[in-house]
Coordinates of C-alpha atoms in Angstrom, one line a residue:
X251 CA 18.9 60.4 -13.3
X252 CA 18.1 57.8 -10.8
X253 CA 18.6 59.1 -7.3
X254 CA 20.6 56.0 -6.4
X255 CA 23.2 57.4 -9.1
X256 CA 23.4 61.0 -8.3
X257 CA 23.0 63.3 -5.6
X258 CA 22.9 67.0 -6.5
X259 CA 22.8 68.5 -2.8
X260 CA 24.4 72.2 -4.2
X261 CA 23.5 75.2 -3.1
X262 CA 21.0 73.9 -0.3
X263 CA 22.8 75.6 2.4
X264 CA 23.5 72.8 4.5
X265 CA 25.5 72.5 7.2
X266 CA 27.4 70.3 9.8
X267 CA 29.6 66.9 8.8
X268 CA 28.9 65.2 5.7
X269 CA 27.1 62.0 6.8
X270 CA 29.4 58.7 7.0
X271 CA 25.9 57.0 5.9
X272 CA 26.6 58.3 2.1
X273 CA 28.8 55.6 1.8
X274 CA 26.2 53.3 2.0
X275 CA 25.1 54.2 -1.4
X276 CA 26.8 51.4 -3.5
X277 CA 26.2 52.5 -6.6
X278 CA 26.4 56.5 -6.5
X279 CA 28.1 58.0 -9.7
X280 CA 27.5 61.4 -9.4
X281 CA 28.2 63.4 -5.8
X282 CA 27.5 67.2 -6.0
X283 CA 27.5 69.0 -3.1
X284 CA 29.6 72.4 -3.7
X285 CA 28.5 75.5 -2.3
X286 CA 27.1 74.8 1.1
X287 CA 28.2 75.2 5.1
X288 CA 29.5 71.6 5.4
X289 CA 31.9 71.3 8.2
X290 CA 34.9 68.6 9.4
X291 CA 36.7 66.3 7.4
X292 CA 35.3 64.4 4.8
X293 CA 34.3 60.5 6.1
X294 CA 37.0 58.1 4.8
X295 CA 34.1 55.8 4.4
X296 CA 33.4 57.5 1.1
X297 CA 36.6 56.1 -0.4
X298 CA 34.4 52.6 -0.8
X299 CA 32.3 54.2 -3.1
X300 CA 33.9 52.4 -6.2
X301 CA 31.3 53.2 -8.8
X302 CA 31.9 57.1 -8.3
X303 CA 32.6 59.1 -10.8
X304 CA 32.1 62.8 -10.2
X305 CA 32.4 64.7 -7.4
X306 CA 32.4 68.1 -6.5
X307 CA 33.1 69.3 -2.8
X308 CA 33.6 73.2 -3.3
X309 CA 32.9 76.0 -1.4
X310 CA 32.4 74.1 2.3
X311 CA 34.2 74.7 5.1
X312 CA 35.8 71.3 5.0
X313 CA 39.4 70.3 6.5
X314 CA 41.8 67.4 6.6
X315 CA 42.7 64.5 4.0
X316 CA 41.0 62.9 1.0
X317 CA 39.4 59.7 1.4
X318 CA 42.2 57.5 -0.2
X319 CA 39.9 55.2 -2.3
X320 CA 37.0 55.8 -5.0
X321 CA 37.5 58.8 -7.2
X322 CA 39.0 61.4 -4.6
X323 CA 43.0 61.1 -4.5
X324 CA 42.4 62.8 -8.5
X325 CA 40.0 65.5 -8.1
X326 CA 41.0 68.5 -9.7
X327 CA 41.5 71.8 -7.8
X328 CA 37.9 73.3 -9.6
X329 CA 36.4 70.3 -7.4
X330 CA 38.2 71.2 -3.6
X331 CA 38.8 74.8 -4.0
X332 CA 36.8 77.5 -1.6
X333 CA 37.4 75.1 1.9
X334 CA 38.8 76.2 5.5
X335 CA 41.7 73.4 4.8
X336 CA 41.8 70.3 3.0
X337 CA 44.9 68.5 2.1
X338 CA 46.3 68.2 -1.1
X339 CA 48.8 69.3 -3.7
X340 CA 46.6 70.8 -5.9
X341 CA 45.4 73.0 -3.6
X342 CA 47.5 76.4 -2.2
X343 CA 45.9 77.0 0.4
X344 CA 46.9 75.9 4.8
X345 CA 45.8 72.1 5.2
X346 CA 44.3 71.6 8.8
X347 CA 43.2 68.4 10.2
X348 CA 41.6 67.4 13.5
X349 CA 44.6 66.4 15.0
X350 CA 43.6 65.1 19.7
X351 CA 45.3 67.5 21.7
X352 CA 48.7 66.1 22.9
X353 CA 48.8 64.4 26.8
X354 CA 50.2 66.7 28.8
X355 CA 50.3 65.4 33.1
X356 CA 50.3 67.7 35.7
X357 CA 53.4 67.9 37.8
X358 CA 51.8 68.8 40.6
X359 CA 48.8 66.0 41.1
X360 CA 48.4 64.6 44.1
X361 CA 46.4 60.9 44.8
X362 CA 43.2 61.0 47.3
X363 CA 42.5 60.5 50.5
X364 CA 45.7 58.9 52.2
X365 CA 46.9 59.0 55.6
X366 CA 49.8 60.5 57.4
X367 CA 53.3 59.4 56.6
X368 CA 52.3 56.5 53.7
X369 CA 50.2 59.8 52.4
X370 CA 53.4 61.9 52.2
X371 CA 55.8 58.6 50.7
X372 CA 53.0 58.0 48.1
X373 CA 52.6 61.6 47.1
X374 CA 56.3 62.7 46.9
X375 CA 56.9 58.8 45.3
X376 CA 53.7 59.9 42.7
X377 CA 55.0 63.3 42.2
X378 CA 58.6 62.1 41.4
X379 CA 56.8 59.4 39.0
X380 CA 54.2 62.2 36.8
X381 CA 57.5 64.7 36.9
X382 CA 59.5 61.9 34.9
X383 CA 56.2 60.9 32.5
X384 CA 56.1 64.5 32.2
X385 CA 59.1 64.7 31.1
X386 CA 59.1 62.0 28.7
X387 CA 56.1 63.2 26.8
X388 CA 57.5 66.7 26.3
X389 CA 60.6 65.0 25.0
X390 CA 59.0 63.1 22.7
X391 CA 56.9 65.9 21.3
X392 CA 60.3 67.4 21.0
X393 CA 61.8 65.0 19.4
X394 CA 58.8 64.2 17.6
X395 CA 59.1 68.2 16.8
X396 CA 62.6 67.9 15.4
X397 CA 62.2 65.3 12.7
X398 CA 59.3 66.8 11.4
X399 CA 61.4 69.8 10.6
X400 CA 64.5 67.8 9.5
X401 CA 62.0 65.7 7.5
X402 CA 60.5 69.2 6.3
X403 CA 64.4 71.0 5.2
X404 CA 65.4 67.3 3.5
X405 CA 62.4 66.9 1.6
X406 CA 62.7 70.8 0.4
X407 CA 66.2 70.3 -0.5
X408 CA 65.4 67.1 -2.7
X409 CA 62.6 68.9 -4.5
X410 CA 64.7 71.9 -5.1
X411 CA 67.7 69.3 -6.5
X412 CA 65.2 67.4 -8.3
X413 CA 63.6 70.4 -10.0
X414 CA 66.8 71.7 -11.0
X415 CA 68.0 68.2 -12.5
X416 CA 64.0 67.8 -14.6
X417 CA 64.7 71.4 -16.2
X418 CA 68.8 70.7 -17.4
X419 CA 67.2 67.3 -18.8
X420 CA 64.8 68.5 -20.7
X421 CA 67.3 71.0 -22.2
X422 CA 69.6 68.2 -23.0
X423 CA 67.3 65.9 -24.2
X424 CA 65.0 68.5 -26.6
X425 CA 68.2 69.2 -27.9
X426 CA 69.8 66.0 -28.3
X427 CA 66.8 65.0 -30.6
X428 CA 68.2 67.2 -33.5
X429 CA 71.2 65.0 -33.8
X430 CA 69.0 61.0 -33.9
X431 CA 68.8 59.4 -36.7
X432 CA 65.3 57.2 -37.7
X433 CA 66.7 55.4 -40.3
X434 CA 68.0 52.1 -38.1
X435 CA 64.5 51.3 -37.3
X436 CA 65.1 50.4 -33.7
X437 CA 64.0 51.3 -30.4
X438 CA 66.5 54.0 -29.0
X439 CA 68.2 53.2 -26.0
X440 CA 68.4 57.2 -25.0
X441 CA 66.6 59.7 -26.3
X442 CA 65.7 60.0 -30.0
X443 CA 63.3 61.5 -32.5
X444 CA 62.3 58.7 -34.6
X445 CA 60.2 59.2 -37.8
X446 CA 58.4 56.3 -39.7
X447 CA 58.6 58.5 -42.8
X448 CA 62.1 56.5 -44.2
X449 CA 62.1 59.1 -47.0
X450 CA 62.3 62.2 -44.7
X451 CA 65.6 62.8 -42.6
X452 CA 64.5 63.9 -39.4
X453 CA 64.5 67.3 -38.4
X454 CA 65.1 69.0 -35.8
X455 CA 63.0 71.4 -33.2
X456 CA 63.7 74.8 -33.8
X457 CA 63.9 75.6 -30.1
X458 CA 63.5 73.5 -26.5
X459 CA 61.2 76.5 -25.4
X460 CA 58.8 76.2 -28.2
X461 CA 58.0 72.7 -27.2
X462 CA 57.2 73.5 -23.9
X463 CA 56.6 76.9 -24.0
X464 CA 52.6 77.5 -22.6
X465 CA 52.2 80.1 -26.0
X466 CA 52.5 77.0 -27.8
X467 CA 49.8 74.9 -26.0
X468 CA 46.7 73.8 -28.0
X469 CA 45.0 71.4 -25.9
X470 CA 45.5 69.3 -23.3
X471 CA 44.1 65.3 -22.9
X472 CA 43.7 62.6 -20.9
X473 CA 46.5 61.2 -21.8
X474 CA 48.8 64.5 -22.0
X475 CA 49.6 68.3 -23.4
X476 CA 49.5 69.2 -27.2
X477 CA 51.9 71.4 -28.6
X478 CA 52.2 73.4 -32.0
X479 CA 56.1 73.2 -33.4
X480 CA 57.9 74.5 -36.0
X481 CA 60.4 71.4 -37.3
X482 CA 63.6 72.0 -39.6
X483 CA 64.3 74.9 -42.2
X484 CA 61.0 74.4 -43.9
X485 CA 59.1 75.5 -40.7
X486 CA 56.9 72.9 -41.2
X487 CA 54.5 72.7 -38.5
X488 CA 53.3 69.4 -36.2
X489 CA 51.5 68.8 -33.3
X490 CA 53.7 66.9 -30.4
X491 CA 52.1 65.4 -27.6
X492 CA 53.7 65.0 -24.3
X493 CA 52.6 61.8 -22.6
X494 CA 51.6 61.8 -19.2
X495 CA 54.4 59.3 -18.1
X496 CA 52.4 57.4 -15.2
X497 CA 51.1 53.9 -16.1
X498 CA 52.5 54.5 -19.5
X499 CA 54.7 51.6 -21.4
X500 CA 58.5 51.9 -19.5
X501 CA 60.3 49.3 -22.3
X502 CA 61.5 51.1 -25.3
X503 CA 60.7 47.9 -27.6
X504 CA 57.5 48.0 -26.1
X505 CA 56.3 51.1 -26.5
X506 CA 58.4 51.3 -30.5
X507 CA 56.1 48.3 -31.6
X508 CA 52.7 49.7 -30.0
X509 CA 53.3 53.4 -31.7
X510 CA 54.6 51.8 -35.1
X511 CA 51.2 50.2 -35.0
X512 CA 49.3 53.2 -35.0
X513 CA 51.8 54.7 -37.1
X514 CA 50.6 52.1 -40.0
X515 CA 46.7 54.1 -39.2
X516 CA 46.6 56.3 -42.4
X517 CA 43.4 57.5 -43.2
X518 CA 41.7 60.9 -44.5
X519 CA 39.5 60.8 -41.5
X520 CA 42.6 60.6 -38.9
X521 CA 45.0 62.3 -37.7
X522 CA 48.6 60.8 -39.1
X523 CA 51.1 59.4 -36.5
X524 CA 54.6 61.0 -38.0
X525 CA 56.9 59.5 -35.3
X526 CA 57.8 59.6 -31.0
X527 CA 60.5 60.3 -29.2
X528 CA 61.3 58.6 -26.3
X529 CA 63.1 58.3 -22.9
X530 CA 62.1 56.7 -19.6
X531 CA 61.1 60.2 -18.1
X532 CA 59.5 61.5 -21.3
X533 CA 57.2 60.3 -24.3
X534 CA 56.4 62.6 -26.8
X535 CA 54.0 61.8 -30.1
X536 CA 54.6 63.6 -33.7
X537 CA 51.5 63.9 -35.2
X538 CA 49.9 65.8 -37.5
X539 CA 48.9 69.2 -37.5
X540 CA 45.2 70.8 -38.3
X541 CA 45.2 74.0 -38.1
X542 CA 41.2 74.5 -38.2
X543 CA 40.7 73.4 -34.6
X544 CA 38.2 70.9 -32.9
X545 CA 34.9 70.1 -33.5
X546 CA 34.6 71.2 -29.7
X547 CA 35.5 74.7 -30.8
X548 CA 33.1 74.8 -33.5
X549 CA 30.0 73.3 -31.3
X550 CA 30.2 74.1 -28.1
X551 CA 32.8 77.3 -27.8
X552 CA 32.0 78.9 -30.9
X553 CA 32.4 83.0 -31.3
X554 CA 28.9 84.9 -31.5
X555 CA 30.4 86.3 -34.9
X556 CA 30.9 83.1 -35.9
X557 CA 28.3 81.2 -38.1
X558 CA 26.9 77.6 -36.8
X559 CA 27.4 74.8 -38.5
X560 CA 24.8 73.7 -41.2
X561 CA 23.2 70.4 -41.3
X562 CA 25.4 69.7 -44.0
X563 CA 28.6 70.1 -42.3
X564 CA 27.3 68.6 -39.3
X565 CA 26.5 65.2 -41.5
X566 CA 30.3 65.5 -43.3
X567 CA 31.7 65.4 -39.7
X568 CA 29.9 62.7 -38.8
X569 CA 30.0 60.1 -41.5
X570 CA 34.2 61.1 -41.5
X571 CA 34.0 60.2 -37.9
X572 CA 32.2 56.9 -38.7
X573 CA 34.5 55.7 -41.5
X574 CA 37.8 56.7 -39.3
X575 CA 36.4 54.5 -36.5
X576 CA 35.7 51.7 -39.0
X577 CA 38.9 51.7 -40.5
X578 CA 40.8 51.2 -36.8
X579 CA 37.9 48.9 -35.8
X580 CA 37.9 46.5 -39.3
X581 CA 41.3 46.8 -40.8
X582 CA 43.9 46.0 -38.0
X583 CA 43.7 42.5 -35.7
X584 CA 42.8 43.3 -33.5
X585 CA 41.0 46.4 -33.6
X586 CA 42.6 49.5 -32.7
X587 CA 40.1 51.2 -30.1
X588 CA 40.1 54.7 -29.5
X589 CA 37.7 54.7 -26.1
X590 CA 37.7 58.6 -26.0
X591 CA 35.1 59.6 -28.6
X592 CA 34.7 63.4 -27.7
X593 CA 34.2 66.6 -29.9
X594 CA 37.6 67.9 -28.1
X595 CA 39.1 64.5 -30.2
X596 CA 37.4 65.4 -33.4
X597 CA 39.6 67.5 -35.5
X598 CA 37.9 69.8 -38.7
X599 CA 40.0 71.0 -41.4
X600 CA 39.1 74.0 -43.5
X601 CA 36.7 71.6 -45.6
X602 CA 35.2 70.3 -42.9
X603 CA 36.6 67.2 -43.3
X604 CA 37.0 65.3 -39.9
X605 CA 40.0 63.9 -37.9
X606 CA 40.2 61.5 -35.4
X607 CA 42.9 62.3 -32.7
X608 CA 44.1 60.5 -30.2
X609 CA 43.4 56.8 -31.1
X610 CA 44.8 53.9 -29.9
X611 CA 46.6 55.7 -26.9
X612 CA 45.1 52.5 -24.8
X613 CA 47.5 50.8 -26.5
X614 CA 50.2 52.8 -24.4
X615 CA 48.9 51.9 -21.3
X616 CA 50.7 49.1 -19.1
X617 CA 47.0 47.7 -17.8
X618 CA 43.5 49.1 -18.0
X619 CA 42.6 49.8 -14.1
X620 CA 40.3 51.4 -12.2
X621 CA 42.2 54.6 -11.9
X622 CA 42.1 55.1 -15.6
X623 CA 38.6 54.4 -16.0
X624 CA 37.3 56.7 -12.6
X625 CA 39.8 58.9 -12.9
X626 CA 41.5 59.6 -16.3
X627 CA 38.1 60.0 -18.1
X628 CA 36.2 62.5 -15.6
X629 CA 36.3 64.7 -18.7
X630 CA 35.2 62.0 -21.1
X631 CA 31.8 61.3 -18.0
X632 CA 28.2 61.2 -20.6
X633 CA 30.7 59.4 -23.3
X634 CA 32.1 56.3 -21.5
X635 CA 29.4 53.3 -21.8
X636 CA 27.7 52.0 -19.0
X637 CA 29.3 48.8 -19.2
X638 CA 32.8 50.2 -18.1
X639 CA 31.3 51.2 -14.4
X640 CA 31.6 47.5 -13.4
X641 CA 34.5 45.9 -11.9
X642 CA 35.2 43.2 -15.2
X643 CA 35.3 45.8 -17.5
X644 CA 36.0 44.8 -21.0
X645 CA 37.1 47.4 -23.7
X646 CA 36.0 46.6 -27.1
X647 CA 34.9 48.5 -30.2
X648 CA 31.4 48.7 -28.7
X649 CA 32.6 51.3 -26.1
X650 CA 33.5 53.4 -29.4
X651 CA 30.3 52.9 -30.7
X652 CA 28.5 54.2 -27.2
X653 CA 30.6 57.5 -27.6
X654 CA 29.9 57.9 -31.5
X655 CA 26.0 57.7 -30.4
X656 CA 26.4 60.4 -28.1
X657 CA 28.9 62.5 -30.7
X658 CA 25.4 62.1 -32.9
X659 CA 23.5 63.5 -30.5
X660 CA 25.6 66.6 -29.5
X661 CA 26.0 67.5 -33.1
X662 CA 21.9 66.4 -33.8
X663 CA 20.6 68.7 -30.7
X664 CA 23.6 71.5 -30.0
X665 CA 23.7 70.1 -26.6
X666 CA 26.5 68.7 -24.2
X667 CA 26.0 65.2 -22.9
X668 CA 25.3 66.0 -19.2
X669 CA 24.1 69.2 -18.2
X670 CA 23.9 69.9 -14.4
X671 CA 20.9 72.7 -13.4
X672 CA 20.2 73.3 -9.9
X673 CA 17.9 71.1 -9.1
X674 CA 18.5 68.3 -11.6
X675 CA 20.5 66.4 -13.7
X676 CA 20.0 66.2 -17.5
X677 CA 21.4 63.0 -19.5
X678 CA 21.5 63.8 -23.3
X679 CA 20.8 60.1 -24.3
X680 CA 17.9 59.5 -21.8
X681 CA 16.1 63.3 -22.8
X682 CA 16.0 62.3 -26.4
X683 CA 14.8 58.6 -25.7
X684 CA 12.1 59.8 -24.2
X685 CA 11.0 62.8 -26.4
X686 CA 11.1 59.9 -29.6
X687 CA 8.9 57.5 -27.2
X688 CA 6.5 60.7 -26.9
X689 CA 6.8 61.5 -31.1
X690 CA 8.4 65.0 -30.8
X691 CA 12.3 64.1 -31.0
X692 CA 12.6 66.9 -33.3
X693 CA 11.7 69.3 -30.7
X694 CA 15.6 67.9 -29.8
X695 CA 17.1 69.7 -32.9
X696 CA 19.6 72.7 -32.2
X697 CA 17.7 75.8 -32.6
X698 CA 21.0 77.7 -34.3
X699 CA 20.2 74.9 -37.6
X700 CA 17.2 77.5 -39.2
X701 CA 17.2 75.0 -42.0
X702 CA 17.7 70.8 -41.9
X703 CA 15.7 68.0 -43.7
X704 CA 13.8 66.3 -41.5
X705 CA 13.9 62.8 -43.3
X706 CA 17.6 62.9 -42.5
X707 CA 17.5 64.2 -39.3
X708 CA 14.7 61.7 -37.6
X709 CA 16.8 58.8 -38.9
X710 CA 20.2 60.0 -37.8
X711 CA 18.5 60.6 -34.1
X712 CA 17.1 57.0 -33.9
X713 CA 20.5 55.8 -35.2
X714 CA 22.5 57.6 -32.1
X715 CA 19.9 55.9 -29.9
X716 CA 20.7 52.4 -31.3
X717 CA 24.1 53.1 -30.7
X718 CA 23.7 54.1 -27.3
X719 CA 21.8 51.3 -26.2
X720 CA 22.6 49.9 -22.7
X721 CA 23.1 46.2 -24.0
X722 CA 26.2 46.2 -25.9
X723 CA 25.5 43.3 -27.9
X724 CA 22.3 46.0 -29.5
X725 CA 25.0 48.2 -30.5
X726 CA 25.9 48.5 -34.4
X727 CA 29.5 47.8 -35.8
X728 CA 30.8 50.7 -37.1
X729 CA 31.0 49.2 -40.8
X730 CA 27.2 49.2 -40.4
X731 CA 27.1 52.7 -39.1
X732 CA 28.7 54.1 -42.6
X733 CA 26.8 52.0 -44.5
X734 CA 23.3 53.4 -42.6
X735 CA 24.5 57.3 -42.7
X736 CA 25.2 56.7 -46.9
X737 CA 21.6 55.4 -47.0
X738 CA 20.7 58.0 -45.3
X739 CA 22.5 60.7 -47.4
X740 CA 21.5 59.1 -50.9
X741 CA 18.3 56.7 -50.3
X742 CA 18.5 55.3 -53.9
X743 CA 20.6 52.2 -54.1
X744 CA 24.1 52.0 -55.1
X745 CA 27.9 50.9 -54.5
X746 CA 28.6 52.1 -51.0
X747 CA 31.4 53.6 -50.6
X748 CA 34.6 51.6 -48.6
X749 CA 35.5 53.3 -45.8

């Protein structure tokens, strides 16, 4: 990677403050630096560093705040953790700052060099004067003292309160969705499970606990926690996601009319939208439930008594991918964008048939900003096109297409998009760009596949770098991606399929 992108200063036991002149570096992406002596407080000059996206400060000896721009007010603990003292929630550890030492005057200072009686007036006058400064300073640290802990008990107390009110609400809400009805078709005004199957009554969840009981996690996004639940007397089982609530849609008719639109998305390649639930302090999704897992499990966190996946499979899951993308892309105006293309988004039933999850959460989103983009998607960094660094960022179906490219190329080559080694930084896209410009791509392929044809594999590889290309405009649409992976797959002419 260029060096004006990324630094990878890890492990280099350095030491003393990390230099203020970092910030000069405009268009840095990438900071690692974990694992070193680094001392002080991190420069607040590093909060101008708008293009960053990474960082990783571990294992210093680093105090005091966050820089309060760029990337750093949403690090995760993984990226802070293993300092003397730095400052912030996610951390448990004392939070120390370099605070100047508070004035304290001598009562018993004496001026220079005066003579006899105008010495003793001025002295006893100058005395009398630093005994009453003296005493104003210790009252205001005092004082100052005082509030602090007042501030300290208040802000306790509300927290306590406020806890205590979140957990009695979400008793009385989970519960109160048993008793809604779906059938009116409009917004609720309180809380309500409404389903977009008209047919179906809507049931109700077994327990409150098994929504947000941790046992019956499953995953957890960018844009919130999954949950496996048990509705009704049937037992029939859904996945509910739990919205992260900031910067999401606050107007019921709002937020009814964006998820009805992705509730009309039914496809074999996604994952069906059965219905929300909605209040202003929680969002919750029904969706589908596929009980095979992700294709993240299956790549990347398989079992060693588990079999890889055959260049056959690995094909099925792609072309599904492609002709779920093409049907939010080509069959809604406008497009439905899904602008998360991950494995970890990529469901697989037992037929290894894929599902896209997660799609069209933008949609949910009061305004695309900065904090979404930098922030938000630090899991989704090697999948997010280049064009969405800049300031007038534009999110189209392109920025799909960027992330399908790169889904190629992680099934294709068995490996993750960015891989950080100790000295250097490998990007997935740029490794296999330059091994086809030197004729031995293959030598990309994931050693686990004994077997693959290699007149579908070359093509497939040159078709993820097409759809990685920096210039957007380069990029495929995704009707044209089926149509090239069914030409691929069966060479000899005939009706291609619709997707």
């Amino acid at each position: 990677m260029n060096a004006s992108l990324c630094r990878s200063l890890s492990h280099n036991n350095l030491s003393g403050p990390i230099p203020k002149s970092i910030s000069e570096l405009s268009k840095l992406k990438i900071l690692k630096m974990e694992f070193n002596q680094l001392t002080g407080e991190i420069p607040r000059e590093l909060g101008r560093l708008e293009n960053l996206l990474d960082v990783n400060i571990s294992y210093n000896r680093l105090i005091g705040r966050l820089p309060v721009g760029s990337i750093f007010p949403s690090l995760d603990a993984s990226a802070l953790q293993g300092n003397l003292g730095i400052c912030s929630p996610l951390l448990k550890g004392p939070c120390k700052m370099n605070v100047p030492k508070p004035l304290v005057l001598d009562p018993n200072a004496y001026p220079n060099q005066v003579d006899g009686n105008e010495k003793h007036n001025e002295s006893s006058i100058f005395t009398k004067s630093h005994h009453h400064m003296f005493l104003s300073v210790s009252a205001i640290v005092a004082i100052s003292a005082a509030c602090l802990i007042a501030i300290g008990v208040l802000v306790i107390s509300l927290l306590n309160a406020s806890t205590r009110r979140r957990l009695a609400f979400v008793e009385d809400v989970l519960e109160s969705m048993c008793s809604s009805s779906s059938r009116s078709g409009s917004p609720p005004s309180t809380g309500k499970l409404i389903l977009f199957d008209s047919e179906s009554p809507p049931d109700c969840i077994s327990s409150p606990a098994s929504l947000l009981n941790k046992a019956s996690e499953i995953g957890e996004g960018v844009f919130g926690t999954v949950y496996k639940v048990s509705l009704g007397a049937q037992e029939r089982m859904v996945a509910i996601k739990k919205l992260v609530t900031s910067n999401i849609i606050q107007y019921p008719e709002d937020f009814d009319r964006e998820v009805r639109v992705l509730g009309k998305a039914r496809h074999q390649n996604l994952v069906s939208l059965k219905g929300y639930y909605w209040t202003p302090q929680m969002q919750l999704l029904v969706m589908e439930y596929v009980p095979n897992g992700s294709l993240q499990s299956k790549l990347h966190e398989r079992l060693p008594s588990s079999p890889p996946l055959t260049w056959a499979n690995r094909f099925k899951i792609l072309l599904g991918t492609a002709k779920g993308l093409a049907h939010l892309h080509h069959s809604f105006i406008p497009p439905i964008i899904h602008y998360n293309i991950k494995p970890t988004n990529i469901l697989v039933d037992e037929n290894f048939n894929a599902k896209i999850s997660d799609f069209g959460l933008l949609r949910l989103v009061r305004k695309l900003d900065k904090h979404v983009v930098s922030n938000r998607f630090q899991s989704a960094l090697g999948y997010v096109a280049p064009e969405l660094a800049c300031q007038s960022l534009r999110v189209n179906e392109k920025c799909d297409i960027y992330g399908f490219g790169i889904l190629i190329l992680e099934l294709v080559t068995g490996r993750r998009p960015v891989e950080y080694g100790e000295d250097n930084v490998v990007i997935l896209s740029d490794h296999a760009r330059v091994m086809l410009e030197q004729g031995n791509v293959l030598e990309c392929v994931d050693p686990s596949m004994e077997e693959y044809p290699e007149d579908e594999v070359l093509p497939v590889l040159k078709l993820a770098l097409v759809c990685t290309s920096q210039i957007p405009s380069s990029r495929p649409s995704m009707a044209e991606v089926v149509q090239i992976l069914q030409v691929i797959k069966t060479p000899v002419p005939q009706r291609m399929e619709i997707f």
